[in-house]
mmCIF file of C-alpha atoms in Angstrom:
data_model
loop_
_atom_site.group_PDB
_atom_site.id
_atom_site.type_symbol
_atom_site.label_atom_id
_atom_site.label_comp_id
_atom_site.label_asym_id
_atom_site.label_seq_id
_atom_site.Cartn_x
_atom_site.Cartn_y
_atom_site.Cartn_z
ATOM 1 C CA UNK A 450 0.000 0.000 0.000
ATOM 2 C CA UNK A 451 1.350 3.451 -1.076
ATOM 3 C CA UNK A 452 0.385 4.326 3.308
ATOM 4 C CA UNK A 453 2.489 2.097 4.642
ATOM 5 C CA UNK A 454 5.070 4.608 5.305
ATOM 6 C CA UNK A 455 3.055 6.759 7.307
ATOM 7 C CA UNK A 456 1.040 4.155 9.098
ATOM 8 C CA UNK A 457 3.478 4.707 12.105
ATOM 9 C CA UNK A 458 1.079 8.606 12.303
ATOM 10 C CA UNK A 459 -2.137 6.494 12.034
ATOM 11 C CA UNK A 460 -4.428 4.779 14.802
ATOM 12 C CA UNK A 461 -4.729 1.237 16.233
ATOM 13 C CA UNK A 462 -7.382 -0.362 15.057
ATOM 14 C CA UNK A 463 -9.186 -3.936 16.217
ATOM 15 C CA UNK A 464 -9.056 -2.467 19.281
ATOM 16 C CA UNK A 465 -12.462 -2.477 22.321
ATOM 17 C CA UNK A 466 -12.143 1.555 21.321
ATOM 18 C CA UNK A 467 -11.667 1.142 17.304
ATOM 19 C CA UNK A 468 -12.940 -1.289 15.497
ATOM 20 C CA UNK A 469 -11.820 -0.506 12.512
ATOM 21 C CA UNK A 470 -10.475 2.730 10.274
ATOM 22 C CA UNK A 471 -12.546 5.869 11.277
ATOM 23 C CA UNK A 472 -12.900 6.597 7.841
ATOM 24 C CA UNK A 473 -14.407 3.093 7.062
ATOM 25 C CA UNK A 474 -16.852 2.961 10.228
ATOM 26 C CA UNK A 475 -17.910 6.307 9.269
ATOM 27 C CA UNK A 476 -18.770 5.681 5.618
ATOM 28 C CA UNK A 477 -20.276 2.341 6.538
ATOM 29 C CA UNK A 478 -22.819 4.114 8.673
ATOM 30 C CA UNK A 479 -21.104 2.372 12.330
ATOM 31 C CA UNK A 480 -19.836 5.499 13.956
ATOM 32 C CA UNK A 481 -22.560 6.122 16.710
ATOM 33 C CA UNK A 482 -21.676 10.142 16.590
ATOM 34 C CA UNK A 483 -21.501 10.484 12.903
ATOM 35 C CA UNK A 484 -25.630 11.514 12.257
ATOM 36 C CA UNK A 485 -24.977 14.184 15.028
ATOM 37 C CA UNK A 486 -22.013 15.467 15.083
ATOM 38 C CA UNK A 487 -20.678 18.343 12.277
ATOM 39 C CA UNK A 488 -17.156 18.305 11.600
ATOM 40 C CA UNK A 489 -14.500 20.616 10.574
ATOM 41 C CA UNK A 490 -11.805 19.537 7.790
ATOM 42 C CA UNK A 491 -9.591 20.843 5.861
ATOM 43 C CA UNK A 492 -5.502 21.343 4.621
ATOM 44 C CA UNK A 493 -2.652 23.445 3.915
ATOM 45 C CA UNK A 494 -1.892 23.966 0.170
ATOM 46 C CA UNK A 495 1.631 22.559 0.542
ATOM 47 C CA UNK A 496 0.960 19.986 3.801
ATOM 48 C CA UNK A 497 3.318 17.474 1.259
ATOM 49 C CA UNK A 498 6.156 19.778 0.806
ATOM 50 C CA UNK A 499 6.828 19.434 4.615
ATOM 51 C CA UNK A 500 7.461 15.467 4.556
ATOM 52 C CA UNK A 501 8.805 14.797 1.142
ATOM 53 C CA UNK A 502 11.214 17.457 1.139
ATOM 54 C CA UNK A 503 12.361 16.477 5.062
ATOM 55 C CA UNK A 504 12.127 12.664 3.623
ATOM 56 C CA UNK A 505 14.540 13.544 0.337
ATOM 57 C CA UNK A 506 16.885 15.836 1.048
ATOM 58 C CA UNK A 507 18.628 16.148 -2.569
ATOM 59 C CA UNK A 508 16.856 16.606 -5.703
ATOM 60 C CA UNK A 509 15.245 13.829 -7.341
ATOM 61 C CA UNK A 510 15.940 12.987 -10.829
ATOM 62 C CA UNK A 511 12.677 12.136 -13.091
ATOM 63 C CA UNK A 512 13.623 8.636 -13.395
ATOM 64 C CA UNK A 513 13.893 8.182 -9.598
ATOM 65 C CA UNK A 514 10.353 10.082 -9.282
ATOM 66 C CA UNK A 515 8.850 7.170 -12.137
ATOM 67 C CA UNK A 516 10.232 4.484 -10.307
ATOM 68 C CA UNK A 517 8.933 5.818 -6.852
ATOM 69 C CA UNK A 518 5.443 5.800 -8.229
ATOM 70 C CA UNK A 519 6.315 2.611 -9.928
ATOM 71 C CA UNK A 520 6.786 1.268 -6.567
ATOM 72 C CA UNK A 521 3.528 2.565 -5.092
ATOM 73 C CA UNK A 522 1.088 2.981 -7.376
ATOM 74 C CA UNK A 523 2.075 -0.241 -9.392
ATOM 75 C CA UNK A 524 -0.336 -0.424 -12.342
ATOM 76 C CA UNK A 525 -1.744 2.742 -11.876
ATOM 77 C CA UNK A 526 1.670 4.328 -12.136
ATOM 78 C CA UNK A 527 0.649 5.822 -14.831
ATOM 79 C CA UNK A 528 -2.378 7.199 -14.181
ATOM 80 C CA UNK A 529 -0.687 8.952 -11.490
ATOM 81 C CA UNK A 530 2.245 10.196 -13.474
ATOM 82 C CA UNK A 531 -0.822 11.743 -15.899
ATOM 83 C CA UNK A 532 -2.060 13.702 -13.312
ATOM 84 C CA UNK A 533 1.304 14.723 -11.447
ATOM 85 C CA UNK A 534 3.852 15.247 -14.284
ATOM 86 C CA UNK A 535 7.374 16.325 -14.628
ATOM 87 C CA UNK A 536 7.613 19.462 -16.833
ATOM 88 C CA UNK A 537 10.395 20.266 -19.208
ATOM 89 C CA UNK A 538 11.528 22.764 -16.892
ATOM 90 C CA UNK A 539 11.247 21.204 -13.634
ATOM 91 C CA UNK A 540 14.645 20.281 -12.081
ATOM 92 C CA UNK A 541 13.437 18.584 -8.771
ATOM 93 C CA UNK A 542 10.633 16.023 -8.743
ATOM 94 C CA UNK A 543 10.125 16.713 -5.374
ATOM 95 C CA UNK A 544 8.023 19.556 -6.237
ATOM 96 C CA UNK A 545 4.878 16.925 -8.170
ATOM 97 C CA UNK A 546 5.759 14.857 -5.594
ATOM 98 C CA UNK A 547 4.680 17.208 -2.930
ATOM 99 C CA UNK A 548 1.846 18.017 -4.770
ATOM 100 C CA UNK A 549 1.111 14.507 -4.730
ATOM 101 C CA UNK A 550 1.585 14.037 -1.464
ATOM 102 C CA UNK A 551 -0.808 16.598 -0.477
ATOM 103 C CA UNK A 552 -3.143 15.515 -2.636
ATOM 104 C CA UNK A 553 -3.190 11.458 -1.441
ATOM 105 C CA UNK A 554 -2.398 12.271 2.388
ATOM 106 C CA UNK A 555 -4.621 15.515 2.973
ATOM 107 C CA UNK A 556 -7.122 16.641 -0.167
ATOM 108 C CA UNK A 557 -8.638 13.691 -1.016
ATOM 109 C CA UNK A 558 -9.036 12.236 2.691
ATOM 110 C CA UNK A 559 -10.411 15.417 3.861
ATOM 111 C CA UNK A 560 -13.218 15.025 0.878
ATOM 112 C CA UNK A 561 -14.057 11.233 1.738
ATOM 113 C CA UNK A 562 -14.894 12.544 5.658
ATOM 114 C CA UNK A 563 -16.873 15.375 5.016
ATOM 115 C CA UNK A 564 -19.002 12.934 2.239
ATOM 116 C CA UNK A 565 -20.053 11.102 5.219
ATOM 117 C CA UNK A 566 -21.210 13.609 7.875
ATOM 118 C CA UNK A 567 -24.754 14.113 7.707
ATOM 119 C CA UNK A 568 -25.077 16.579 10.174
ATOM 120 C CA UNK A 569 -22.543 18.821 8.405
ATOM 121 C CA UNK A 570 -19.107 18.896 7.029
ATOM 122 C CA UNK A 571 -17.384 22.469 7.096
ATOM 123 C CA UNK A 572 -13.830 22.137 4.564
ATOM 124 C CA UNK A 573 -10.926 24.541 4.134
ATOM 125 C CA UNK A 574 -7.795 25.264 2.181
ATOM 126 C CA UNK A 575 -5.716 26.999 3.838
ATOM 127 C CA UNK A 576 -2.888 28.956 1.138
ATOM 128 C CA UNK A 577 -1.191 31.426 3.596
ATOM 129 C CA UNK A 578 2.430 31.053 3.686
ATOM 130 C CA UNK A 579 3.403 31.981 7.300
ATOM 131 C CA UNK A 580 5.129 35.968 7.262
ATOM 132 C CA UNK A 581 8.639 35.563 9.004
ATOM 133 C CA UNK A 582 10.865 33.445 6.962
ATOM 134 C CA UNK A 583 13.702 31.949 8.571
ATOM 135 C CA UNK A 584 12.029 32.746 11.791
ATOM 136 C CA UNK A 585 8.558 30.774 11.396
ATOM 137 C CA UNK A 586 9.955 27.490 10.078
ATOM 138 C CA UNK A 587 13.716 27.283 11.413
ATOM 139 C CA UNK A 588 16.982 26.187 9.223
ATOM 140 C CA UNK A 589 15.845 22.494 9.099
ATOM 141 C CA UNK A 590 12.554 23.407 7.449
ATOM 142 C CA UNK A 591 14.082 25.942 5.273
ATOM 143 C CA UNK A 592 12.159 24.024 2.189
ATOM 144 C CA UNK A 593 9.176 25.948 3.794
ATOM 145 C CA UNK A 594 9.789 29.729 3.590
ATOM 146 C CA UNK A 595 7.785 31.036 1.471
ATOM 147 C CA UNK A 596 5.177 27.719 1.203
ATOM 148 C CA UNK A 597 2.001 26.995 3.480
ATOM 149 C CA UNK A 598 3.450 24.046 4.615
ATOM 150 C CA UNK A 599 2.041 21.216 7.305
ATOM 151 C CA UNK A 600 1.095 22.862 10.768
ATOM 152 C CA UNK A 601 0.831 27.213 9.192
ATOM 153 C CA UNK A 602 -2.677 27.169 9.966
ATOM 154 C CA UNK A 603 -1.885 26.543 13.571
ATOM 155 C CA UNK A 604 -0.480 30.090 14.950
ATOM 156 C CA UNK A 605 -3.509 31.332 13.192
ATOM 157 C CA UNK A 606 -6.225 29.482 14.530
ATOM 158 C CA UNK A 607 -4.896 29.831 17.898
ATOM 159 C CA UNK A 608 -3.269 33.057 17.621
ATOM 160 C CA UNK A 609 0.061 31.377 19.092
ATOM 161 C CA UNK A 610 3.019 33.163 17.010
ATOM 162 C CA UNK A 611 3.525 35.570 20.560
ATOM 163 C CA UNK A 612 5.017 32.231 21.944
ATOM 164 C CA UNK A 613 7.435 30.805 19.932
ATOM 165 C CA UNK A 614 10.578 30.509 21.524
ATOM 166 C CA UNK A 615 13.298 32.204 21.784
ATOM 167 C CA UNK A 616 11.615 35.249 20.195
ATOM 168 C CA UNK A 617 7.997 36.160 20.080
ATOM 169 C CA UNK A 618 6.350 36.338 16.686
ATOM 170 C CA UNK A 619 4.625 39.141 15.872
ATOM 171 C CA UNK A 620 1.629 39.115 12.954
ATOM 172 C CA UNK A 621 1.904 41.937 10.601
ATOM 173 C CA UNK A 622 -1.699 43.677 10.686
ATOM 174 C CA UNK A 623 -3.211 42.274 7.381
ATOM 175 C CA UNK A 624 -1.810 38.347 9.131
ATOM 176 C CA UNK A 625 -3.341 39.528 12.385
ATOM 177 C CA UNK A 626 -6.761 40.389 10.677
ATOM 178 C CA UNK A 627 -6.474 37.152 9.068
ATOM 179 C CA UNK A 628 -5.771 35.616 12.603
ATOM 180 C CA UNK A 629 -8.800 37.040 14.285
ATOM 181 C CA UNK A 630 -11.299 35.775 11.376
ATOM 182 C CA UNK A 631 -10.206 32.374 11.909
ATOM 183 C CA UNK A 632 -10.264 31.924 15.501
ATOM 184 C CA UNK A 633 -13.961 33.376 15.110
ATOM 185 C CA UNK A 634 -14.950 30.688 12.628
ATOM 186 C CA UNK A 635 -13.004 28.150 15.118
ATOM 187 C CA UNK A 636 -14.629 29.398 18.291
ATOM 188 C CA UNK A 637 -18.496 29.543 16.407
ATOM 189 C CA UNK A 638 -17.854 25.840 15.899
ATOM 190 C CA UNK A 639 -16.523 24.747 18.688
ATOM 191 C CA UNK A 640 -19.551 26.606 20.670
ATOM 192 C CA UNK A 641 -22.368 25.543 18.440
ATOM 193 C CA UNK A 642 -21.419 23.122 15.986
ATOM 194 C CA UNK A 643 -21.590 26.299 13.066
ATOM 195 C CA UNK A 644 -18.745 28.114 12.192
ATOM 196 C CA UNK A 645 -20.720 30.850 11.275
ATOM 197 C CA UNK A 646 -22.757 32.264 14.336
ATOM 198 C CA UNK A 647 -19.939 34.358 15.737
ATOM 199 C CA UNK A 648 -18.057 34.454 12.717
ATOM 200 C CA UNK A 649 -16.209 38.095 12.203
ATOM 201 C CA UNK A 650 -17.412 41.158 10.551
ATOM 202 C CA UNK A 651 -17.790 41.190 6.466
ATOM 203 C CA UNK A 652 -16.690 37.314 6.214
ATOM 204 C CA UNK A 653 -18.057 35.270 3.704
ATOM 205 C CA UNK A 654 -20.745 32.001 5.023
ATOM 206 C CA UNK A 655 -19.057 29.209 5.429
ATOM 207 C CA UNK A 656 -21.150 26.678 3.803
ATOM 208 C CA UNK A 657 -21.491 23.282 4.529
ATOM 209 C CA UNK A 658 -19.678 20.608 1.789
ATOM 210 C CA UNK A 659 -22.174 19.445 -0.776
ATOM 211 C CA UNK A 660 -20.597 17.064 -3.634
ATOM 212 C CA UNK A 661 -22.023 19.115 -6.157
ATOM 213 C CA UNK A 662 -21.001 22.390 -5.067
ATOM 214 C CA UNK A 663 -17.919 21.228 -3.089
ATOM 215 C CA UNK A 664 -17.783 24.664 -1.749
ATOM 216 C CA UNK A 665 -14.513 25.669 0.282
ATOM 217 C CA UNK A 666 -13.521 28.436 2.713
ATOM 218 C CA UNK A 667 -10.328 29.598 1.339
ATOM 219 C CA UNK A 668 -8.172 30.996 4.039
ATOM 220 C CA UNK A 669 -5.601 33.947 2.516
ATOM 221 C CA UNK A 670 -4.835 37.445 2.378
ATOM 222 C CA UNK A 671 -6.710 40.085 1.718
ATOM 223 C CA UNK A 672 -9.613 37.842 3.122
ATOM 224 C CA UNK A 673 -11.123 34.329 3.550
ATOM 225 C CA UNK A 674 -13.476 33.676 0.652
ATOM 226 C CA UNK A 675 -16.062 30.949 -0.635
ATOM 227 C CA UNK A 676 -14.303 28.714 -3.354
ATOM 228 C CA UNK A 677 -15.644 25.752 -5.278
ATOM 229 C CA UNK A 678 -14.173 22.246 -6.953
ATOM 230 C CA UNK A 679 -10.765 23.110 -5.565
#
């Protein structure tokens, strides 16, 4: 299975507390909270960049990128490669790759779990690359400046950039803005299973995910706003 390296991140299952995959007892209609509860889902545009680029730390030839997929795709190699291609001008096939990765880890699991909520799936794509540089990410994560890789969202949602350590972050006042919308969306929810009762001033609805709308709160500057078959 092309998941095998990342099982180590996922949960125990066959267990008294999980039965089986979440995803699996949810689409299958035996997770007791799933009628009830509404859920909140979404990614970073570049969540892959963060573990194939940490994962291969030289550039990877074209040939080494077929024979990756190759080796986890098998017959559907190709398929894949279709969708995910090496341009002429691309020098590192880390960067499909990434895309990839986003794409099979994040964008297409978040879509399968909000299919299955009937009380209410809420999805986001987040595509705000984190202001400080060198600062935000650190020099082992340097294949990040610039890129809204795995975790950005976080100091958003929770407003957390004043802690980082050694030196307090500061948000510039269009991030801060950006800040405050989202932990008003994220607070609505939590509170009343909406994310649009307290949500802040002039912000778009969030809607709910339909399949045929597949509408998306996209989280950048100037503003969040509504976005559809992303």
């Amino acid at each position: 299975s092309p998941l095998l390296s990342v099982y180590a991140w996922s949960p125990l299952i066959a267990t008294a507390e999980l039965s089986d995959n979440p995803i699996t007892l949810v689409m299958n209609g035996k997770c007791a909270g799933a009628p009830t509860i509404p859920v909140l889902v979404g990614n970073n545009a570049s969540e892959g960049r963060t573990f194939i680029f940490a994962a291969v730390t030289k550039p990877l030839a074209k040939w080494e990128y077929e024979a990756a997929l190759g080796g986890l795709f098998h017959l559907s190699a190709l398929k894949v490669y279709a969708q995910y291609p090496v341009t002429d001008s691309e020098s590192d096939a880390r960067v499909p790759m990434s895309d990839l990765g986003t794409d099979f880890l994040f964008e297409c699991p978040n879509r399968a779990t909000a299919r299955y909520f009937p009380a209410g799936a809420y999805r986001y794509y987040f595509s705000r690359s984190l202001p400080w540089g060198t600062e935000a990410w650190g020099p082992d994560y340097a294949f990040c400046y610039g890129y809204p890789c795995h975790g950005g969202e976080l100091p958003y949602v929770f407003n957390s950039a004043w802690g980082a350590v050694p030196t307090p972050l500061i948000f510039p006042p269009d991030d801060s803005r950006l800040s405050h919308q989202m932990a008003a969306y994220w607070t609505a929810f939590v509170r009343g299973g909406s994310p649009n009762a307290g949500r802040a001033p002039s912000t778009p609805v969030w809607a709910q995910w339909d399949d045929s709308t597949q509408s998306t709160l996209v989280f950048d500057l100037p503003q969040p706003a509504v976005g559809q078959h992303l």
